[in-house]
Tab-separated table of C-alpha atoms and ligand atoms in Angstrom:
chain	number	residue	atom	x	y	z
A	1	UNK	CA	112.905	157.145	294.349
A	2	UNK	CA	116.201	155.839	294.610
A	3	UNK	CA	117.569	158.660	292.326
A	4	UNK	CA	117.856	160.808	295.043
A	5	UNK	CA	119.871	164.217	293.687
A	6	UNK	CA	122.923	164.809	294.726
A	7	UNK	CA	123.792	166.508	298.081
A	8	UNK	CA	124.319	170.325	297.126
A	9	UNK	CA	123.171	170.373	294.106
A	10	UNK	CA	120.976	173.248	293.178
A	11	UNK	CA	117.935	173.090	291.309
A	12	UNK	CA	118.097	175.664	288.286
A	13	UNK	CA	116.315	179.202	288.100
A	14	UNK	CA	112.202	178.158	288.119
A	15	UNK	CA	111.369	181.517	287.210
A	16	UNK	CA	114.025	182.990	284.797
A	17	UNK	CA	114.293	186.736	284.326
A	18	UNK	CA	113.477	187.915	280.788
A	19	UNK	CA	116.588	188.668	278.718
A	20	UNK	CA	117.227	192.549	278.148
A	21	UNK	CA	118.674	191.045	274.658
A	22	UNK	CA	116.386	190.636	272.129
A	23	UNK	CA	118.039	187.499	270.427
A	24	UNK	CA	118.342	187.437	266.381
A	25	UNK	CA	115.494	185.352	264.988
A	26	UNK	CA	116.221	181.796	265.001
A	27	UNK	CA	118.693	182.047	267.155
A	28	UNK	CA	119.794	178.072	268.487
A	29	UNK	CA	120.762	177.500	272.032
A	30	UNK	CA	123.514	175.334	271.105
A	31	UNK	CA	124.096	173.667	274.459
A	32	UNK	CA	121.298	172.347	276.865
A	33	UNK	CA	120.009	168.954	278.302
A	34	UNK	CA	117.235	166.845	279.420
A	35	UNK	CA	117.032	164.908	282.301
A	36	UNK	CA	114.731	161.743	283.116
A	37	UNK	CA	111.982	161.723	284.177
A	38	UNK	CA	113.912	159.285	285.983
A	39	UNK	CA	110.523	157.204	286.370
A	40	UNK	CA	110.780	156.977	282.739
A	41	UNK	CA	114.185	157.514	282.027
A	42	UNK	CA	116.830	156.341	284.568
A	43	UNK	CA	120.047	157.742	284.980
A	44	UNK	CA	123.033	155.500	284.439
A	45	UNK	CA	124.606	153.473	287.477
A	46	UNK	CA	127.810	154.758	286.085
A	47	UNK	CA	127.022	157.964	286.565
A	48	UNK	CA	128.900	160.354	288.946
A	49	UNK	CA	126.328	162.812	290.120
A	50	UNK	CA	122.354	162.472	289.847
A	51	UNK	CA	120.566	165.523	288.678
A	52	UNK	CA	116.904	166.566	289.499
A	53	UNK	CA	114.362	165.645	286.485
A	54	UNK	CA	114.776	168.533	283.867
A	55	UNK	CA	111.882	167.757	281.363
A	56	UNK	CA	112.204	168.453	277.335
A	57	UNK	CA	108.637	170.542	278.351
A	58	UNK	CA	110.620	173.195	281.127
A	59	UNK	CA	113.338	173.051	278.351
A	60	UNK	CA	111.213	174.384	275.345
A	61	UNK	CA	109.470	176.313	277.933
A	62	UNK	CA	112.433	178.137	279.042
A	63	UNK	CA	113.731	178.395	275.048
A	64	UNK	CA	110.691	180.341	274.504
A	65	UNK	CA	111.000	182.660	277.068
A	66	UNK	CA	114.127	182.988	276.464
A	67	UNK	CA	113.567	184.370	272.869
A	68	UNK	CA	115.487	181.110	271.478
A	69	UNK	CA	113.745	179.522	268.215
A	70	UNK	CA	116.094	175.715	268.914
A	71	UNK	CA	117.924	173.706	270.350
A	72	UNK	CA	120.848	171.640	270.172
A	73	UNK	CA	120.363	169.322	273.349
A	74	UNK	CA	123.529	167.303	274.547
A	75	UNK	CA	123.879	163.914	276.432
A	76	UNK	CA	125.197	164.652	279.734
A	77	UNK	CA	126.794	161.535	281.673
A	78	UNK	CA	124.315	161.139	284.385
A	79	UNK	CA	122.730	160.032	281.313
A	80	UNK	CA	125.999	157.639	280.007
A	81	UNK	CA	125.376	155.896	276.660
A	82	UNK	CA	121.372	155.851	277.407
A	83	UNK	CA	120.242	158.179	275.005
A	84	UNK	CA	116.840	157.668	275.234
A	85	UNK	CA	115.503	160.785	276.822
A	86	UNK	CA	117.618	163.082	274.761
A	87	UNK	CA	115.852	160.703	271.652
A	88	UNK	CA	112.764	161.603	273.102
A	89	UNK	CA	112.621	165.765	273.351
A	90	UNK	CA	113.978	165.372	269.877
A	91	UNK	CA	110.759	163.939	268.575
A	92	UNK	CA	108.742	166.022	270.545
A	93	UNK	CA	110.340	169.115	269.445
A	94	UNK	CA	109.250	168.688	265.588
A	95	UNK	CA	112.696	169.746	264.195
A	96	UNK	CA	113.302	172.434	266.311
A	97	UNK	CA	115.827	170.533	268.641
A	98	UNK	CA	118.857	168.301	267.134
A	99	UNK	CA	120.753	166.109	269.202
A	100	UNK	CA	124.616	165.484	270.639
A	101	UNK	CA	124.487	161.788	271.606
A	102	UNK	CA	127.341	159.504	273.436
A	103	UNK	CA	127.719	156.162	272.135
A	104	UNK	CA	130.252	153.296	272.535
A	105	UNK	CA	132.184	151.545	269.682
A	106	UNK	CA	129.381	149.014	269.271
A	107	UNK	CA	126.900	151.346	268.169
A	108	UNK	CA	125.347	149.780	264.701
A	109	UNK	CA	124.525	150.989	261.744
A	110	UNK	CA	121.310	150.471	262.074
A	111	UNK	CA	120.926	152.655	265.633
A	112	UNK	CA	123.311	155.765	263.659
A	113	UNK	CA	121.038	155.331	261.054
A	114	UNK	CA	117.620	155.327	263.165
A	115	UNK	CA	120.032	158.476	265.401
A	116	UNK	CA	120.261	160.533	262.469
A	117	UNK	CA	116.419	160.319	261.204
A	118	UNK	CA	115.579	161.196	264.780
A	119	UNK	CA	117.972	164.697	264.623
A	120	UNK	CA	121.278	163.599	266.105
A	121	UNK	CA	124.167	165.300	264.456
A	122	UNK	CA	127.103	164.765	266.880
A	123	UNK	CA	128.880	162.573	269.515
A	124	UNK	CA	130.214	163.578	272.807
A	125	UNK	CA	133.162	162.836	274.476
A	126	UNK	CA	133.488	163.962	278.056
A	127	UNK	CA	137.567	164.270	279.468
A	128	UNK	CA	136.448	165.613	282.466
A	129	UNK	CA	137.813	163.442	285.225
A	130	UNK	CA	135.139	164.311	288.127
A	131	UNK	CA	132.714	163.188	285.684
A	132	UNK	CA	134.007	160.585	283.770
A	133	UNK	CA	135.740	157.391	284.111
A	134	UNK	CA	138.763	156.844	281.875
A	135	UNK	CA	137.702	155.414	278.309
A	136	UNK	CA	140.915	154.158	275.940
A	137	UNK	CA	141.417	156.655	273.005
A	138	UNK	CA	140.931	153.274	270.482
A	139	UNK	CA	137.651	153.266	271.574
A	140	UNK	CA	136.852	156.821	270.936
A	141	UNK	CA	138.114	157.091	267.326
A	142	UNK	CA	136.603	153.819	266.606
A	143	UNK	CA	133.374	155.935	266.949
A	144	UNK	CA	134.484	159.058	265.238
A	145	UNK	CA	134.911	156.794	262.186
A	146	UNK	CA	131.614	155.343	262.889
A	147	UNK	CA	129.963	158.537	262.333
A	148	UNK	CA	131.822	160.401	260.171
A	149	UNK	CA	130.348	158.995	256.588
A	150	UNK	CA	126.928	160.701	258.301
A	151	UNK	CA	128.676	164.173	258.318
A	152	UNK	CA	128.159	164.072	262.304
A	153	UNK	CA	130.797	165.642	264.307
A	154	UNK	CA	132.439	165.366	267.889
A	155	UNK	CA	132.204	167.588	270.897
A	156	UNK	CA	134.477	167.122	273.619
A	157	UNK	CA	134.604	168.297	276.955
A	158	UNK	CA	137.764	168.512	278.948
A	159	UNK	CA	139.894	170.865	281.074
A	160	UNK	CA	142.145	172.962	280.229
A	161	UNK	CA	145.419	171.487	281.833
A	162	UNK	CA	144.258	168.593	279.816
A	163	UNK	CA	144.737	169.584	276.402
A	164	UNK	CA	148.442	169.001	276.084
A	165	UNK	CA	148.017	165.144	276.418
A	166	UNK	CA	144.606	165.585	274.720
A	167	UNK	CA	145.832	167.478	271.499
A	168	UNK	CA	147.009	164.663	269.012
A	169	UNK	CA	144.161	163.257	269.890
A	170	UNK	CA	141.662	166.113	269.023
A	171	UNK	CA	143.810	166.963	266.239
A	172	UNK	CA	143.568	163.203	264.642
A	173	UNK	CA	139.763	163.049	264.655
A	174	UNK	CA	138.496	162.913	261.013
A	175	UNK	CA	135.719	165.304	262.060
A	176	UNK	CA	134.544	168.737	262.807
A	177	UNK	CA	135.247	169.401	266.252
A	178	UNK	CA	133.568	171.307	268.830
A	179	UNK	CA	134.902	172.175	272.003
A	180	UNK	CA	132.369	172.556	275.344
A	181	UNK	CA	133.175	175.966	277.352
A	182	UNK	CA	136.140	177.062	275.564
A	183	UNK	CA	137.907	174.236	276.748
A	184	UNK	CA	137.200	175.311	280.324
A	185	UNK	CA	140.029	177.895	280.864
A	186	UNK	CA	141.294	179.175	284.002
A	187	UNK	CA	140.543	182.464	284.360
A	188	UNK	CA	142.310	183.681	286.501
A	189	UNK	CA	145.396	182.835	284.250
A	190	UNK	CA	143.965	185.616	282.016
A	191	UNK	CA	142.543	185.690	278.513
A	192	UNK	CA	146.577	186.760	277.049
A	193	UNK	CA	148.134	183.278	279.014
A	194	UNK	CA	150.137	180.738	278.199
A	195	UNK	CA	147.038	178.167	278.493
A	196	UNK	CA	144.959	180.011	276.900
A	197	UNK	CA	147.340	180.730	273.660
A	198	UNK	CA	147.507	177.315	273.402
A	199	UNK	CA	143.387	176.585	272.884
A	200	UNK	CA	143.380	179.729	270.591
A	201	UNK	CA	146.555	177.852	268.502
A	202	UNK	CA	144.257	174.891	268.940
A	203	UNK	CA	141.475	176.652	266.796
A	204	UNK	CA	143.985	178.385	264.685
A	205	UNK	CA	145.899	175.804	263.235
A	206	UNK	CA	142.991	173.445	262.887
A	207	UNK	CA	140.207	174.917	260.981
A	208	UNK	CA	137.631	172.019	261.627
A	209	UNK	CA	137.650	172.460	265.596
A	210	UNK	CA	135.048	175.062	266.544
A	211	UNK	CA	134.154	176.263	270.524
A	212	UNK	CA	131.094	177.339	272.601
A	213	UNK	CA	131.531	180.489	274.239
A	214	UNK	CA	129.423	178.989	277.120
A	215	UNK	CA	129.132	178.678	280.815
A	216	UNK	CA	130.697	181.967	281.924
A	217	UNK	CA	129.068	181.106	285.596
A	218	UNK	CA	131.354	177.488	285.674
A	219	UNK	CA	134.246	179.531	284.994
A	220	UNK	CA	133.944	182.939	286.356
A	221	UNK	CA	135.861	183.731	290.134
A	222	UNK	CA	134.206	187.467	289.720
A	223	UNK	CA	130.862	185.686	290.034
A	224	UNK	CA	126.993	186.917	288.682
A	225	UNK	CA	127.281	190.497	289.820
A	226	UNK	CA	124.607	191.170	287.364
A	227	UNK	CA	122.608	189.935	290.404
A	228	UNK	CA	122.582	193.030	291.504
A	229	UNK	CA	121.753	194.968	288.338
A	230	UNK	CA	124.922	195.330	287.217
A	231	UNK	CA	125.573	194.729	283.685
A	232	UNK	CA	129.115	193.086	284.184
A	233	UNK	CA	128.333	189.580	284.476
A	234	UNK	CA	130.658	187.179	284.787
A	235	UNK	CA	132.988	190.473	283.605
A	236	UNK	CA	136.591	188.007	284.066
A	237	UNK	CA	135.024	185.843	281.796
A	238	UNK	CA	134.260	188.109	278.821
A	239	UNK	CA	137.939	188.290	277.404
A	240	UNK	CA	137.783	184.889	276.683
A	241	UNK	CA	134.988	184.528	274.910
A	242	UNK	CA	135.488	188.378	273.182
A	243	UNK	CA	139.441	186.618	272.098
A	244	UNK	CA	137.416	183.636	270.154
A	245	UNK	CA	134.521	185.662	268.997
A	246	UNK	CA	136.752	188.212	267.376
A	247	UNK	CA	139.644	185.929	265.691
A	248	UNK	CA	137.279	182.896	264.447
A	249	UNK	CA	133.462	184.330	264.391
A	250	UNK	CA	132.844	181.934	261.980
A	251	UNK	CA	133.311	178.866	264.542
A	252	UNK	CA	131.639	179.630	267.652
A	253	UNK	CA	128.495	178.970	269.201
A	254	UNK	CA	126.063	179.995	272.390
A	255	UNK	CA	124.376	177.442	274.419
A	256	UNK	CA	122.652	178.362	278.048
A	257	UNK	CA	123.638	174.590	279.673
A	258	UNK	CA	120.164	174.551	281.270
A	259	UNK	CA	119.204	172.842	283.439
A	260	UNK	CA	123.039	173.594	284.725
A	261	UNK	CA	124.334	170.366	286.071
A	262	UNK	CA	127.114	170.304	289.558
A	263	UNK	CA	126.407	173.667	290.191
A	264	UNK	CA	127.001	174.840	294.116
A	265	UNK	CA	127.965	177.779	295.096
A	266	UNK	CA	125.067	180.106	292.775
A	267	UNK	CA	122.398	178.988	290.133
A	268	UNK	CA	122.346	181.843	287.190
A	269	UNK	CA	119.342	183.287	285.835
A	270	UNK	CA	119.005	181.975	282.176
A	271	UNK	CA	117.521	185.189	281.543
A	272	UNK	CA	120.960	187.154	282.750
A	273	UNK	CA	122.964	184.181	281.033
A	274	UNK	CA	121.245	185.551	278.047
A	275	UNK	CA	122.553	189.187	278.184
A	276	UNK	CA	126.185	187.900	278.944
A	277	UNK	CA	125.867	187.392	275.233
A	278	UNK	CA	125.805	191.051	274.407
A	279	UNK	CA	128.970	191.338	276.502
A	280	UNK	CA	130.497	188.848	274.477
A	281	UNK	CA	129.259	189.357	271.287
A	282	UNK	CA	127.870	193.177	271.002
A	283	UNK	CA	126.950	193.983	267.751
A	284	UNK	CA	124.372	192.623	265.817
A	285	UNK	CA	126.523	190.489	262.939
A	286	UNK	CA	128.096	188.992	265.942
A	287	UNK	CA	125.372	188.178	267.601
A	288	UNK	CA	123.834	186.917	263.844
A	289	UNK	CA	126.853	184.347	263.942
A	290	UNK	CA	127.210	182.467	266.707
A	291	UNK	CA	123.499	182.635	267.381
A	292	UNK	CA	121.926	181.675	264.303
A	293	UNK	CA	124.468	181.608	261.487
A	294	UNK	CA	126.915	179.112	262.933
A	295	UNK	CA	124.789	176.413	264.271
A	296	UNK	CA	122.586	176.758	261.401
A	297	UNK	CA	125.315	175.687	259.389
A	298	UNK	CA	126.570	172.841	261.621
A	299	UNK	CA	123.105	171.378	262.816
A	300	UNK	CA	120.663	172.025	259.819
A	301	UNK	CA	122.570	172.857	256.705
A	302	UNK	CA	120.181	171.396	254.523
A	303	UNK	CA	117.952	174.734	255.296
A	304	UNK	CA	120.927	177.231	254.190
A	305	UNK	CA	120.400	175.900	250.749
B	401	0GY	O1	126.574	170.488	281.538
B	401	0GY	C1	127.774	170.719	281.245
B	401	0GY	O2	128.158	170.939	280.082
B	401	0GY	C2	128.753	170.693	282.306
B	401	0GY	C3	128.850	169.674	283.220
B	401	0GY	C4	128.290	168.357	283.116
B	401	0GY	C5	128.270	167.639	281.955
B	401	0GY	O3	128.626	168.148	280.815
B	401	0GY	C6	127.836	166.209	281.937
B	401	0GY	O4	127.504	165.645	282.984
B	401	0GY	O5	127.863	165.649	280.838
B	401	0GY	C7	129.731	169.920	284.380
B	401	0GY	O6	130.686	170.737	284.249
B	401	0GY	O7	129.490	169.314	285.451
């Protein structure tokens, strides 16, 4: 087909190892995504990279080997505003999947509505420059007032020596907000730096902006040593995640980012991405939190009645 995958791009784990971590029950990957079948769902011409097919099947699959009960499965931007596959693991998944959807400012009512029956409970909006083109911030908001009377919030995805310019922005949105990969820090800046004070005064000051403590292996320079038994995976990582975990446990969240879009230079084992967690969150009311608690009460708070 003419969706040929990109040059370099590896094809994730096909036979994950099976976590040492026994996750809580319930416990919500908060961070994955579906890809085509591009047969059936093509990727967008817009798009700056073109996965391999990643089917919702190898995705619940892989969240029930994992020891994961749901999922919260995001719209990548292979995919741009063609939410349709994403639509479709959601019905297939019988409540046990909600959705992060992107959408442009002429979205109608009628599609939020028919969004929000299907599971969606969130917009994206992707900064990242490699991956995006550049969409005006009038735009943007003119969607996160779109969706805010349906008690739907925003993720965003952006770089860390973005959020300077980015900050009024993030900090005018009239939603919850939820920040992809801790806002993609550089680590070797260290977890005490000046860029990273500034995402943890991000979250301090502004109660309604929450982050994932995902993707250790996009971030990490000390790599998957766990590879070799080790239990210090992606060990430069840890501080960063340990910093948010400890100071707002209330407003953080785990996703594995199967099936692991642009990766190059290694392809993690979901099943070691999995213990990183008990680096990162080691006790079990931690754990409790941002694997079950938290999303619960962003993605299906009409069961924590
Ligand atoms: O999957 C991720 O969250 C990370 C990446 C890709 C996307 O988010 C996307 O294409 O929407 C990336 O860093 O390349």
């Amino acid at each position: 087909s003419h969706f040929e995958k990109t040059p370099g791009w590896l094809d994730w784990y096909a036979a994950p190892s099976k976590p040492r971590l026994q996750l809580p029950a319930g416990a919500v990957d908060a961070h994955c995504h579906v890809f085509g079948p591009a047969e059936q769902f093509p990727f967008a011409p817009e798009r700056k990279y073109t996965p391999c097919d990643a089917s919702k099947q190898q995705l619940f699959a892989l969240r029930d080997h994992l020891g994961f009960a749901r999922n919260v499965i995001v719209q990548a931007t292979c995919h741009g505003k063609d939410n349709r596959a994403l639509l479709d693991a959601l019905q297939a998944s019988h409540g046990k999947a909600r959705g992060v959807v992107t959408l442009g400012s002429d979205v109608t009512q009628q599609q939020l509505d028919a969004m929000h029956q299907a599971g969606v409970r969130g917009v994206r909006f992707n900064f990242v420059k490699r991956l995006v083109d550049f969409t005006p911030k009038e735009e943007l908001l003119s969607v996160a007032h779109k969706i805010a009377p349906l008690g739907w919030h925003v993720v965003v995805y952006f770089e860390a020596q973005d959020l300077p310019e980015l900050w009024d922005f993030f900090t005018g949105l009239p939603t919850t907000v939820v920040v992809d990969h801790m806002g993609r820090p550089d680590v070797s800046k260290g977890a005490e730096s000046a860029e990273f004070d500034l995402f943890v005064r991000l979250m301090a000051e502004h109660p309604n902006i929450w982050s994932k403590l995902s993707c250790p292996e996009r971030l990490s320079k000390s790599g998957p040593a766990a590879l070799h038994g080790e239990q210090h995976a992606y060990q430069d990582v840890v501080p960063f995640a340990r910093r948010l975990m400890q100071q707002f446990p209330d407003r953080v969240l785990f996703g594995t980012d199967w099936p692991h879009p642009n990766l190059k230079d290694h392809m993690p084992d979901d099943g070691l991405l999995v213990d990183y967690v008990a680096q990162i969150a080691p006790s079990p009311a931690e754990q409790q939190l941002l694997l079950v608690d938290n999303p619960m009460r962003l993605y299906w708070p009409e069961e924590l009645t």
